[in-house]
């Protein structure tokens, strides 16, 4: 893939603002490109993001060819529900880590994506997929992947503006009496155990809505709609109301329902396509082991 040159006319505003709007890149990305000498005004290299160019000046932005991704592409089986030049919707299996990290250098979703996805445009100057939102290792289901900076920016904005809608299926401990509810409880890293998250009034806003789908033997199947995306949000909020997710090794009860896995699945996802503006909705059917866990607890699919 070759470098891309883009030419604009200055309008008197800060260059990082102008170039971000015109190119579809984030201002941070533009600032980095400027620092690396990839922006000129009337042929003169400029490196300060806050510089204002005289109206009518010719501004040239060069986006270097993406560097090879650090993670290795691996031929790992992966379900891809949809893919085009800008994005992909994939189904992450339970047990798969999303990003390579210490202790999980390979075998991750990113390794699989690098092998399976076509025409990756690169994110932040690297030839890699952009994971728009997160899923825990033991949570299965839908993940949205951006294939270029413009898509990453647009989809991330939908996430922060709450116009992207995500629903989960969760089998939780106990029989919930109410048919629906809303949990508004801020979440922060636990002060007692830094590996856990906890409800904390000093934490970040977290909102979870839930609706009962079915009740079983000492368990309840929920549709869970999250309006924010905090780490472990559903798991922490369910524990907070006294109904932890079944099979949760961190927040669950050892005396809970005997199930084969963490009973949390990203079931549906709705968003607006960043290029076509089409509203798109996808669903990922419940995995076999999830269905087995439901059946063993008296809940039918």
PDB file of C-alpha atoms in Angstrom:
ATOM      1  CA  UNK A   1       0.000   0.000   0.000  1.00  0.00           C
ATOM      2  CA  UNK A   2       1.342   3.448  -0.972  1.00  0.00           C
ATOM      3  CA  UNK A   3       1.293   6.779   0.843  1.00  0.00           C
ATOM      4  CA  UNK A   4      -1.759   9.012   0.300  1.00  0.00           C
ATOM      5  CA  UNK A   5      -1.457  12.737  -0.500  1.00  0.00           C
ATOM      6  CA  UNK A   6      -4.360  15.069   0.251  1.00  0.00           C
ATOM      7  CA  UNK A   7      -4.488  18.772  -0.680  1.00  0.00           C
ATOM      8  CA  UNK A   8      -6.689  21.382   0.998  1.00  0.00           C
ATOM      9  CA  UNK A   9      -7.139  25.145   1.055  1.00  0.00           C
ATOM     10  CA  UNK A  10      -6.526  26.856   4.396  1.00  0.00           C
ATOM     11  CA  UNK A  11      -9.362  28.932   5.878  1.00  0.00           C
ATOM     12  CA  UNK A  12      -7.534  30.655   8.721  1.00  0.00           C
ATOM     13  CA  UNK A  13      -8.308  28.060  11.375  1.00  0.00           C
ATOM     14  CA  UNK A  14      -5.883  25.834  13.264  1.00  0.00           C
ATOM     15  CA  UNK A  15      -4.362  23.274  10.949  1.00  0.00           C
ATOM     16  CA  UNK A  16      -5.194  20.291  13.163  1.00  0.00           C
ATOM     17  CA  UNK A  17      -8.869  21.327  13.171  1.00  0.00           C
ATOM     18  CA  UNK A  18      -8.966  21.893   9.409  1.00  0.00           C
ATOM     19  CA  UNK A  19      -7.154  18.680   8.526  1.00  0.00           C
ATOM     20  CA  UNK A  20      -9.170  16.578  10.947  1.00  0.00           C
ATOM     21  CA  UNK A  21     -12.459  17.787   9.457  1.00  0.00           C
ATOM     22  CA  UNK A  22     -11.317  17.436   5.856  1.00  0.00           C
ATOM     23  CA  UNK A  23      -9.482  14.113   6.114  1.00  0.00           C
ATOM     24  CA  UNK A  24     -11.664  12.237   8.571  1.00  0.00           C
ATOM     25  CA  UNK A  25      -8.700  11.591  10.876  1.00  0.00           C
ATOM     26  CA  UNK A  26      -8.712  12.344  14.593  1.00  0.00           C
ATOM     27  CA  UNK A  27      -6.973  15.525  15.736  1.00  0.00           C
ATOM     28  CA  UNK A  28      -4.483  13.414  17.685  1.00  0.00           C
ATOM     29  CA  UNK A  29      -3.630  11.485  14.530  1.00  0.00           C
ATOM     30  CA  UNK A  30      -3.235  14.717  12.557  1.00  0.00           C
ATOM     31  CA  UNK A  31      -0.980  16.156  15.270  1.00  0.00           C
ATOM     32  CA  UNK A  32       1.215  13.049  15.106  1.00  0.00           C
ATOM     33  CA  UNK A  33       1.463  13.282  11.309  1.00  0.00           C
ATOM     34  CA  UNK A  34       2.439  16.941  11.605  1.00  0.00           C
ATOM     35  CA  UNK A  35       5.119  16.175  14.182  1.00  0.00           C
ATOM     36  CA  UNK A  36       6.535  13.590  11.778  1.00  0.00           C
ATOM     37  CA  UNK A  37       6.819  16.188   8.987  1.00  0.00           C
ATOM     38  CA  UNK A  38       3.886  15.077   6.839  1.00  0.00           C
ATOM     39  CA  UNK A  39       2.170  18.482   6.466  1.00  0.00           C
ATOM     40  CA  UNK A  40       3.242  21.442   4.349  1.00  0.00           C
ATOM     41  CA  UNK A  41       1.765  24.918   3.843  1.00  0.00           C
ATOM     42  CA  UNK A  42       2.650  26.438   0.458  1.00  0.00           C
ATOM     43  CA  UNK A  43       5.489  23.938   0.245  1.00  0.00           C
ATOM     44  CA  UNK A  44       6.935  24.652   3.722  1.00  0.00           C
ATOM     45  CA  UNK A  45       6.857  21.852   6.315  1.00  0.00           C
ATOM     46  CA  UNK A  46       4.911  22.727   9.477  1.00  0.00           C
ATOM     47  CA  UNK A  47       4.990  20.616  12.635  1.00  0.00           C
ATOM     48  CA  UNK A  48       2.889  22.556  15.171  1.00  0.00           C
ATOM     49  CA  UNK A  49      -0.707  21.352  15.308  1.00  0.00           C
ATOM     50  CA  UNK A  50      -2.020  24.669  16.645  1.00  0.00           C
ATOM     51  CA  UNK A  51      -0.568  26.757  13.814  1.00  0.00           C
ATOM     52  CA  UNK A  52      -3.071  28.832  11.850  1.00  0.00           C
ATOM     53  CA  UNK A  53      -2.376  29.035   8.118  1.00  0.00           C
ATOM     54  CA  UNK A  54      -3.350  32.106   6.121  1.00  0.00           C
ATOM     55  CA  UNK A  55      -6.670  31.713   4.333  1.00  0.00           C
ATOM     56  CA  UNK A  56      -6.139  30.610   0.750  1.00  0.00           C
ATOM     57  CA  UNK A  57      -2.832  28.847   1.459  1.00  0.00           C
ATOM     58  CA  UNK A  58      -2.331  25.376  -0.005  1.00  0.00           C
ATOM     59  CA  UNK A  59      -2.082  22.711   2.692  1.00  0.00           C
ATOM     60  CA  UNK A  60      -0.748  19.289   1.779  1.00  0.00           C
ATOM     61  CA  UNK A  61      -1.185  16.286   4.058  1.00  0.00           C
ATOM     62  CA  UNK A  62       0.701  13.059   3.376  1.00  0.00           C
ATOM     63  CA  UNK A  63      -0.576   9.912   5.078  1.00  0.00           C
ATOM     64  CA  UNK A  64       2.273   7.363   5.009  1.00  0.00           C
ATOM     65  CA  UNK A  65       1.589   3.783   4.002  1.00  0.00           C
ATOM     66  CA  UNK A  66       0.603   1.797   7.100  1.00  0.00           C
ATOM     67  CA  UNK A  67       3.434  -0.013   8.829  1.00  0.00           C
ATOM     68  CA  UNK A  68       3.146  -3.789   9.167  1.00  0.00           C
ATOM     69  CA  UNK A  69       1.199  -4.738  12.273  1.00  0.00           C
ATOM     70  CA  UNK A  70       3.227  -5.985  15.202  1.00  0.00           C
ATOM     71  CA  UNK A  71       0.852  -8.931  15.894  1.00  0.00           C
ATOM     72  CA  UNK A  72       1.257 -11.879  13.561  1.00  0.00           C
ATOM     73  CA  UNK A  73      -1.582 -12.846  11.237  1.00  0.00           C
ATOM     74  CA  UNK A  74      -2.830 -16.314  12.192  1.00  0.00           C
ATOM     75  CA  UNK A  75      -5.250 -18.630  10.432  1.00  0.00           C
ATOM     76  CA  UNK A  76      -7.656 -19.006  13.342  1.00  0.00           C
ATOM     77  CA  UNK A  77     -11.292 -19.964  12.591  1.00  0.00           C
ATOM     78  CA  UNK A  78     -13.494 -16.884  12.842  1.00  0.00           C
ATOM     79  CA  UNK A  79     -17.132 -16.141  12.006  1.00  0.00           C
ATOM     80  CA  UNK A  80     -17.447 -12.933   9.970  1.00  0.00           C
ATOM     81  CA  UNK A  81     -21.078 -11.863   9.608  1.00  0.00           C
ATOM     82  CA  UNK A  82     -20.364  -8.805   7.453  1.00  0.00           C
ATOM     83  CA  UNK A  83     -17.406  -7.083   5.818  1.00  0.00           C
ATOM     84  CA  UNK A  84     -16.859  -4.162   3.445  1.00  0.00           C
ATOM     85  CA  UNK A  85     -14.079  -1.651   2.784  1.00  0.00           C
ATOM     86  CA  UNK A  86     -14.723   0.221   6.043  1.00  0.00           C
ATOM     87  CA  UNK A  87     -15.722  -2.262   8.701  1.00  0.00           C
ATOM     88  CA  UNK A  88     -16.444  -5.823   9.694  1.00  0.00           C
ATOM     89  CA  UNK A  89     -18.834  -7.463  12.158  1.00  0.00           C
ATOM     90  CA  UNK A  90     -17.444 -10.639  13.699  1.00  0.00           C
ATOM     91  CA  UNK A  91     -18.459 -13.157  16.356  1.00  0.00           C
ATOM     92  CA  UNK A  92     -15.881 -13.651  19.099  1.00  0.00           C
ATOM     93  CA  UNK A  93     -15.973 -17.074  20.741  1.00  0.00           C
ATOM     94  CA  UNK A  94     -15.867 -17.564  24.496  1.00  0.00           C
ATOM     95  CA  UNK A  95     -12.291 -17.915  25.741  1.00  0.00           C
ATOM     96  CA  UNK A  96     -10.639 -15.788  23.040  1.00  0.00           C
ATOM     97  CA  UNK A  97      -8.677 -12.719  24.124  1.00  0.00           C
ATOM     98  CA  UNK A  98      -9.254  -9.661  21.914  1.00  0.00           C
ATOM     99  CA  UNK A  99      -5.833  -7.949  21.971  1.00  0.00           C
ATOM    100  CA  UNK A 100      -2.339  -9.493  22.215  1.00  0.00           C
ATOM    101  CA  UNK A 101      -0.750  -8.787  25.598  1.00  0.00           C
ATOM    102  CA  UNK A 102       1.690 -10.295  28.057  1.00  0.00           C
ATOM    103  CA  UNK A 103       0.694 -13.921  28.518  1.00  0.00           C
ATOM    104  CA  UNK A 104      -1.508 -13.804  25.397  1.00  0.00           C
ATOM    105  CA  UNK A 105       0.904 -12.821  22.628  1.00  0.00           C
ATOM    106  CA  UNK A 106      -0.945 -14.814  19.967  1.00  0.00           C
ATOM    107  CA  UNK A 107      -4.148 -16.733  19.347  1.00  0.00           C
ATOM    108  CA  UNK A 108      -6.138 -13.522  19.861  1.00  0.00           C
ATOM    109  CA  UNK A 109      -8.977 -11.984  17.889  1.00  0.00           C
ATOM    110  CA  UNK A 110      -6.582  -9.403  16.416  1.00  0.00           C
ATOM    111  CA  UNK A 111      -4.292 -12.199  15.159  1.00  0.00           C
ATOM    112  CA  UNK A 112      -7.293 -13.826  13.481  1.00  0.00           C
ATOM    113  CA  UNK A 113      -8.539 -10.557  11.984  1.00  0.00           C
ATOM    114  CA  UNK A 114      -5.165  -9.806  10.420  1.00  0.00           C
ATOM    115  CA  UNK A 115      -5.448 -13.099   8.539  1.00  0.00           C
ATOM    116  CA  UNK A 116      -9.104 -12.976   7.541  1.00  0.00           C
ATOM    117  CA  UNK A 117      -9.884  -9.320   6.740  1.00  0.00           C
ATOM    118  CA  UNK A 118      -9.335  -7.908   3.262  1.00  0.00           C
ATOM    119  CA  UNK A 119      -7.965  -4.444   2.392  1.00  0.00           C
ATOM    120  CA  UNK A 120      -7.075  -3.194   5.861  1.00  0.00           C
ATOM    121  CA  UNK A 121      -6.492   0.557   5.539  1.00  0.00           C
ATOM    122  CA  UNK A 122      -4.730   0.791   8.872  1.00  0.00           C
ATOM    123  CA  UNK A 123      -5.485   2.481  12.185  1.00  0.00           C
ATOM    124  CA  UNK A 124      -3.178   5.141  13.596  1.00  0.00           C
ATOM    125  CA  UNK A 125      -0.531   4.446  10.974  1.00  0.00           C
ATOM    126  CA  UNK A 126      -0.347   0.709  11.580  1.00  0.00           C
ATOM    127  CA  UNK A 127      -1.775  -2.021   9.395  1.00  0.00           C
ATOM    128  CA  UNK A 128      -4.160  -3.355  12.005  1.00  0.00           C
ATOM    129  CA  UNK A 129      -7.898  -3.565  12.690  1.00  0.00           C
ATOM    130  CA  UNK A 130      -9.526  -1.068  15.041  1.00  0.00           C
ATOM    131  CA  UNK A 131     -11.611  -2.729  17.735  1.00  0.00           C
ATOM    132  CA  UNK A 132     -14.464  -0.262  18.314  1.00  0.00           C
ATOM    133  CA  UNK A 133     -15.704  -1.746  21.603  1.00  0.00           C
ATOM    134  CA  UNK A 134     -14.515  -4.432  24.009  1.00  0.00           C
ATOM    135  CA  UNK A 135     -15.572  -7.874  25.127  1.00  0.00           C
ATOM    136  CA  UNK A 136     -14.082  -9.791  28.039  1.00  0.00           C
ATOM    137  CA  UNK A 137     -12.172 -12.980  27.266  1.00  0.00           C
ATOM    138  CA  UNK A 138     -15.000 -15.230  28.463  1.00  0.00           C
ATOM    139  CA  UNK A 139     -17.824 -13.184  26.907  1.00  0.00           C
ATOM    140  CA  UNK A 140     -18.850 -14.322  23.437  1.00  0.00           C
ATOM    141  CA  UNK A 141     -20.673 -12.492  20.697  1.00  0.00           C
ATOM    142  CA  UNK A 142     -20.638  -9.542  18.337  1.00  0.00           C
ATOM    143  CA  UNK A 143     -17.695  -7.204  17.880  1.00  0.00           C
ATOM    144  CA  UNK A 144     -17.475  -4.256  15.493  1.00  0.00           C
ATOM    145  CA  UNK A 145     -14.151  -3.739  13.741  1.00  0.00           C
ATOM    146  CA  UNK A 146     -13.030  -0.597  11.884  1.00  0.00           C
ATOM    147  CA  UNK A 147     -10.693  -1.039   8.915  1.00  0.00           C
ATOM    148  CA  UNK A 148      -9.504   2.569   8.570  1.00  0.00           C
ATOM    149  CA  UNK A 149      -9.136   5.753  10.624  1.00  0.00           C
ATOM    150  CA  UNK A 150     -12.270   7.438   9.273  1.00  0.00           C
ATOM    151  CA  UNK A 151     -14.464   4.468  10.181  1.00  0.00           C
ATOM    152  CA  UNK A 152     -12.817   4.177  13.591  1.00  0.00           C
ATOM    153  CA  UNK A 153     -13.515   7.840  14.343  1.00  0.00           C
ATOM    154  CA  UNK A 154     -17.138   7.755  13.167  1.00  0.00           C
ATOM    155  CA  UNK A 155     -18.008   4.525  14.974  1.00  0.00           C
ATOM    156  CA  UNK A 156     -16.289   5.629  18.179  1.00  0.00           C
ATOM    157  CA  UNK A 157     -18.352   8.827  18.105  1.00  0.00           C
ATOM    158  CA  UNK A 158     -21.543   6.761  17.834  1.00  0.00           C
ATOM    159  CA  UNK A 159     -20.396   4.770  20.837  1.00  0.00           C
ATOM    160  CA  UNK A 160     -19.762   7.880  22.931  1.00  0.00           C
ATOM    161  CA  UNK A 161     -23.005   9.533  21.767  1.00  0.00           C
ATOM    162  CA  UNK A 162     -24.961   6.341  22.623  1.00  0.00           C
ATOM    163  CA  UNK A 163     -26.446   6.016  19.147  1.00  0.00           C
ATOM    164  CA  UNK A 164     -24.866   2.574  18.857  1.00  0.00           C
ATOM    165  CA  UNK A 165     -27.155   0.032  20.517  1.00  0.00           C
ATOM    166  CA  UNK A 166     -25.822  -3.146  22.125  1.00  0.00           C
ATOM    167  CA  UNK A 167     -27.887  -5.915  23.700  1.00  0.00           C
ATOM    168  CA  UNK A 168     -26.600  -8.962  25.584  1.00  0.00           C
ATOM    169  CA  UNK A 169     -28.061 -12.210  26.821  1.00  0.00           C
ATOM    170  CA  UNK A 170     -27.184 -12.903  30.438  1.00  0.00           C
ATOM    171  CA  UNK A 171     -28.180 -15.832  32.649  1.00  0.00           C
ATOM    172  CA  UNK A 172     -28.008 -14.576  36.225  1.00  0.00           C
ATOM    173  CA  UNK A 173     -28.275 -16.186  39.659  1.00  0.00           C
ATOM    174  CA  UNK A 174     -31.626 -16.064  41.444  1.00  0.00           C
ATOM    175  CA  UNK A 175     -35.174 -15.289  40.380  1.00  0.00           C
ATOM    176  CA  UNK A 176     -35.655 -11.573  39.764  1.00  0.00           C
ATOM    177  CA  UNK A 177     -39.159 -10.507  40.781  1.00  0.00           C
ATOM    178  CA  UNK A 178     -39.393  -7.420  38.576  1.00  0.00           C
ATOM    179  CA  UNK A 179     -39.864  -7.795  34.829  1.00  0.00           C
ATOM    180  CA  UNK A 180     -37.492  -4.962  33.935  1.00  0.00           C
ATOM    181  CA  UNK A 181     -35.148  -2.491  35.556  1.00  0.00           C
ATOM    182  CA  UNK A 182     -32.434   0.094  35.162  1.00  0.00           C
ATOM    183  CA  UNK A 183     -29.139   0.255  37.055  1.00  0.00           C
ATOM    184  CA  UNK A 184     -27.355   3.590  37.376  1.00  0.00           C
ATOM    185  CA  UNK A 185     -24.239   3.000  39.463  1.00  0.00           C
ATOM    186  CA  UNK A 186     -20.796   4.448  38.747  1.00  0.00           C
ATOM    187  CA  UNK A 187     -17.944   1.966  38.316  1.00  0.00           C
ATOM    188  CA  UNK A 188     -14.256   2.242  39.184  1.00  0.00           C
ATOM    189  CA  UNK A 189     -11.374  -0.114  39.825  1.00  0.00           C
ATOM    190  CA  UNK A 190     -11.821  -1.853  43.162  1.00  0.00           C
ATOM    191  CA  UNK A 191      -9.862  -0.333  46.035  1.00  0.00           C
ATOM    192  CA  UNK A 192      -9.601  -3.790  47.635  1.00  0.00           C
ATOM    193  CA  UNK A 193      -8.525  -5.790  44.576  1.00  0.00           C
ATOM    194  CA  UNK A 194      -6.990  -3.919  41.628  1.00  0.00           C
ATOM    195  CA  UNK A 195      -7.819  -6.800  39.286  1.00  0.00           C
ATOM    196  CA  UNK A 196     -11.532  -6.203  39.830  1.00  0.00           C
ATOM    197  CA  UNK A 197     -13.991  -3.421  39.121  1.00  0.00           C
ATOM    198  CA  UNK A 198     -16.585  -2.261  41.643  1.00  0.00           C
ATOM    199  CA  UNK A 199     -19.517   0.092  42.104  1.00  0.00           C
ATOM    200  CA  UNK A 200     -18.018   3.338  43.396  1.00  0.00           C
ATOM    201  CA  UNK A 201     -19.741   6.723  43.566  1.00  0.00           C
ATOM    202  CA  UNK A 202     -16.404   8.319  42.615  1.00  0.00           C
ATOM    203  CA  UNK A 203     -16.154   6.185  39.462  1.00  0.00           C
ATOM    204  CA  UNK A 204     -17.333   6.764  35.900  1.00  0.00           C
ATOM    205  CA  UNK A 205     -21.017   6.852  35.002  1.00  0.00           C
ATOM    206  CA  UNK A 206     -22.420   3.424  34.135  1.00  0.00           C
ATOM    207  CA  UNK A 207     -25.992   2.673  33.014  1.00  0.00           C
ATOM    208  CA  UNK A 208     -27.469  -0.774  32.391  1.00  0.00           C
ATOM    209  CA  UNK A 209     -31.054  -1.633  31.442  1.00  0.00           C
ATOM    210  CA  UNK A 210     -32.425  -5.161  31.704  1.00  0.00           C
ATOM    211  CA  UNK A 211     -35.574  -7.065  30.802  1.00  0.00           C
ATOM    212  CA  UNK A 212     -36.530 -10.563  31.957  1.00  0.00           C
ATOM    213  CA  UNK A 213     -36.883 -13.031  29.088  1.00  0.00           C
ATOM    214  CA  UNK A 214     -37.450 -16.220  31.080  1.00  0.00           C
ATOM    215  CA  UNK A 215     -37.105 -17.633  34.594  1.00  0.00           C
ATOM    216  CA  UNK A 216     -35.671 -21.045  35.433  1.00  0.00           C
ATOM    217  CA  UNK A 217     -34.630 -23.028  38.521  1.00  0.00           C
ATOM    218  CA  UNK A 218     -32.986 -20.358  40.624  1.00  0.00           C
ATOM    219  CA  UNK A 219     -31.838 -18.381  37.570  1.00  0.00           C
ATOM    220  CA  UNK A 220     -33.182 -15.633  35.297  1.00  0.00           C
ATOM    221  CA  UNK A 221     -32.443 -15.069  31.612  1.00  0.00           C
ATOM    222  CA  UNK A 222     -32.100 -11.361  30.822  1.00  0.00           C
ATOM    223  CA  UNK A 223     -31.880  -9.131  27.802  1.00  0.00           C
ATOM    224  CA  UNK A 224     -29.324  -6.519  28.863  1.00  0.00           C
ATOM    225  CA  UNK A 225     -28.942  -3.163  27.126  1.00  0.00           C
ATOM    226  CA  UNK A 226     -25.869  -1.153  28.084  1.00  0.00           C
ATOM    227  CA  UNK A 227     -25.832   2.612  27.553  1.00  0.00           C
ATOM    228  CA  UNK A 228     -22.205   2.948  28.665  1.00  0.00           C
ATOM    229  CA  UNK A 229     -19.215   0.675  28.154  1.00  0.00           C
ATOM    230  CA  UNK A 230     -17.302   0.363  31.384  1.00  0.00           C
ATOM    231  CA  UNK A 231     -14.954  -2.559  32.021  1.00  0.00           C
ATOM    232  CA  UNK A 232     -16.935  -5.558  33.376  1.00  0.00           C
ATOM    233  CA  UNK A 233     -20.038  -3.318  33.513  1.00  0.00           C
ATOM    234  CA  UNK A 234     -22.737  -5.978  33.203  1.00  0.00           C
ATOM    235  CA  UNK A 235     -20.939  -8.361  35.541  1.00  0.00           C
ATOM    236  CA  UNK A 236     -20.410  -5.681  38.208  1.00  0.00           C
ATOM    237  CA  UNK A 237     -23.938  -4.288  37.949  1.00  0.00           C
ATOM    238  CA  UNK A 238     -25.530  -7.733  38.142  1.00  0.00           C
ATOM    239  CA  UNK A 239     -23.527  -8.504  41.268  1.00  0.00           C
ATOM    240  CA  UNK A 240     -24.512  -5.090  42.674  1.00  0.00           C
ATOM    241  CA  UNK A 241     -28.232  -5.948  42.508  1.00  0.00           C
ATOM    242  CA  UNK A 242     -27.614  -9.364  44.046  1.00  0.00           C
ATOM    243  CA  UNK A 243     -27.863 -11.414  40.857  1.00  0.00           C
ATOM    244  CA  UNK A 244     -24.342 -12.143  39.534  1.00  0.00           C
ATOM    245  CA  UNK A 245     -23.925 -13.634  36.074  1.00  0.00           C
ATOM    246  CA  UNK A 246     -23.873 -17.432  36.246  1.00  0.00           C
ATOM    247  CA  UNK A 247     -20.451 -18.980  35.796  1.00  0.00           C
ATOM    248  CA  UNK A 248     -18.615 -15.741  36.594  1.00  0.00           C
ATOM    249  CA  UNK A 249     -15.223 -16.714  38.094  1.00  0.00           C
ATOM    250  CA  UNK A 250     -14.570 -13.184  39.388  1.00  0.00           C
ATOM    251  CA  UNK A 251     -17.890 -11.771  40.581  1.00  0.00           C
ATOM    252  CA  UNK A 252     -20.033 -14.904  40.874  1.00  0.00           C
ATOM    253  CA  UNK A 253     -20.832 -17.297  43.688  1.00  0.00           C
ATOM    254  CA  UNK A 254     -19.133 -20.720  43.987  1.00  0.00           C
ATOM    255  CA  UNK A 255     -22.521 -22.063  45.104  1.00  0.00           C
ATOM    256  CA  UNK A 256     -24.270 -20.800  41.982  1.00  0.00           C
ATOM    257  CA  UNK A 257     -25.713 -22.676  39.024  1.00  0.00           C
ATOM    258  CA  UNK A 258     -23.418 -25.275  37.469  1.00  0.00           C
ATOM    259  CA  UNK A 259     -22.867 -23.999  33.943  1.00  0.00           C
ATOM    260  CA  UNK A 260     -20.087 -24.646  31.393  1.00  0.00           C
ATOM    261  CA  UNK A 261     -18.978 -21.012  30.941  1.00  0.00           C
ATOM    262  CA  UNK A 262     -19.579 -17.366  31.780  1.00  0.00           C
ATOM    263  CA  UNK A 263     -23.216 -16.952  30.751  1.00  0.00           C
ATOM    264  CA  UNK A 264     -22.854 -13.613  28.985  1.00  0.00           C
ATOM    265  CA  UNK A 265     -23.212 -13.175  25.207  1.00  0.00           C
ATOM    266  CA  UNK A 266     -23.213 -10.037  23.035  1.00  0.00           C
ATOM    267  CA  UNK A 267     -26.394 -10.846  21.135  1.00  0.00           C
ATOM    268  CA  UNK A 268     -27.290  -7.847  18.981  1.00  0.00           C
ATOM    269  CA  UNK A 269     -25.639  -4.704  17.650  1.00  0.00           C
ATOM    270  CA  UNK A 270     -27.102  -1.701  15.790  1.00  0.00           C
ATOM    271  CA  UNK A 271     -25.152   1.205  14.320  1.00  0.00           C
ATOM    272  CA  UNK A 272     -25.104   3.642  11.400  1.00  0.00           C
ATOM    273  CA  UNK A 273     -22.655   2.828   8.627  1.00  0.00           C
ATOM    274  CA  UNK A 274     -20.058   5.647   8.559  1.00  0.00           C
ATOM    275  CA  UNK A 275     -20.005   5.879   4.752  1.00  0.00           C
ATOM    276  CA  UNK A 276     -23.510   4.969   3.547  1.00  0.00           C
ATOM    277  CA  UNK A 277     -25.394   6.239   6.642  1.00  0.00           C
ATOM    278  CA  UNK A 278     -27.485   3.065   6.514  1.00  0.00           C
ATOM    279  CA  UNK A 279     -28.731   1.801   9.852  1.00  0.00           C
ATOM    280  CA  UNK A 280     -27.454  -1.765  10.272  1.00  0.00           C
ATOM    281  CA  UNK A 281     -28.465  -4.423  12.819  1.00  0.00           C
ATOM    282  CA  UNK A 282     -26.801  -7.788  13.429  1.00  0.00           C
ATOM    283  CA  UNK A 283     -27.510 -10.688  15.789  1.00  0.00           C
ATOM    284  CA  UNK A 284     -25.342 -13.596  16.904  1.00  0.00           C
ATOM    285  CA  UNK A 285     -27.227 -16.717  17.919  1.00  0.00           C
ATOM    286  CA  UNK A 286     -26.461 -18.238  21.301  1.00  0.00           C
ATOM    287  CA  UNK A 287     -23.516 -20.695  21.217  1.00  0.00           C
ATOM    288  CA  UNK A 288     -24.100 -24.378  21.926  1.00  0.00           C
ATOM    289  CA  UNK A 289     -22.415 -24.308  25.343  1.00  0.00           C
ATOM    290  CA  UNK A 290     -24.552 -21.296  26.329  1.00  0.00           C
ATOM    291  CA  UNK A 291     -27.693 -23.194  25.362  1.00  0.00           C
ATOM    292  CA  UNK A 292     -26.517 -26.197  27.399  1.00  0.00           C
ATOM    293  CA  UNK A 293     -26.046 -23.979  30.432  1.00  0.00           C
ATOM    294  CA  UNK A 294     -29.550 -22.590  30.020  1.00  0.00           C
ATOM    295  CA  UNK A 295     -31.123 -26.026  29.619  1.00  0.00           C
ATOM    296  CA  UNK A 296     -29.364 -27.435  32.689  1.00  0.00           C
ATOM    297  CA  UNK A 297     -30.904 -24.576  34.686  1.00  0.00           C
ATOM    298  CA  UNK A 298     -34.426 -25.127  33.397  1.00  0.00           C
ATOM    299  CA  UNK A 299     -34.427 -22.325  30.794  1.00  0.00           C
ATOM    300  CA  UNK A 300     -35.443 -23.207  27.256  1.00  0.00           C
ATOM    301  CA  UNK A 301     -34.099 -21.289  24.232  1.00  0.00           C
TER     302      UNK A 301
END
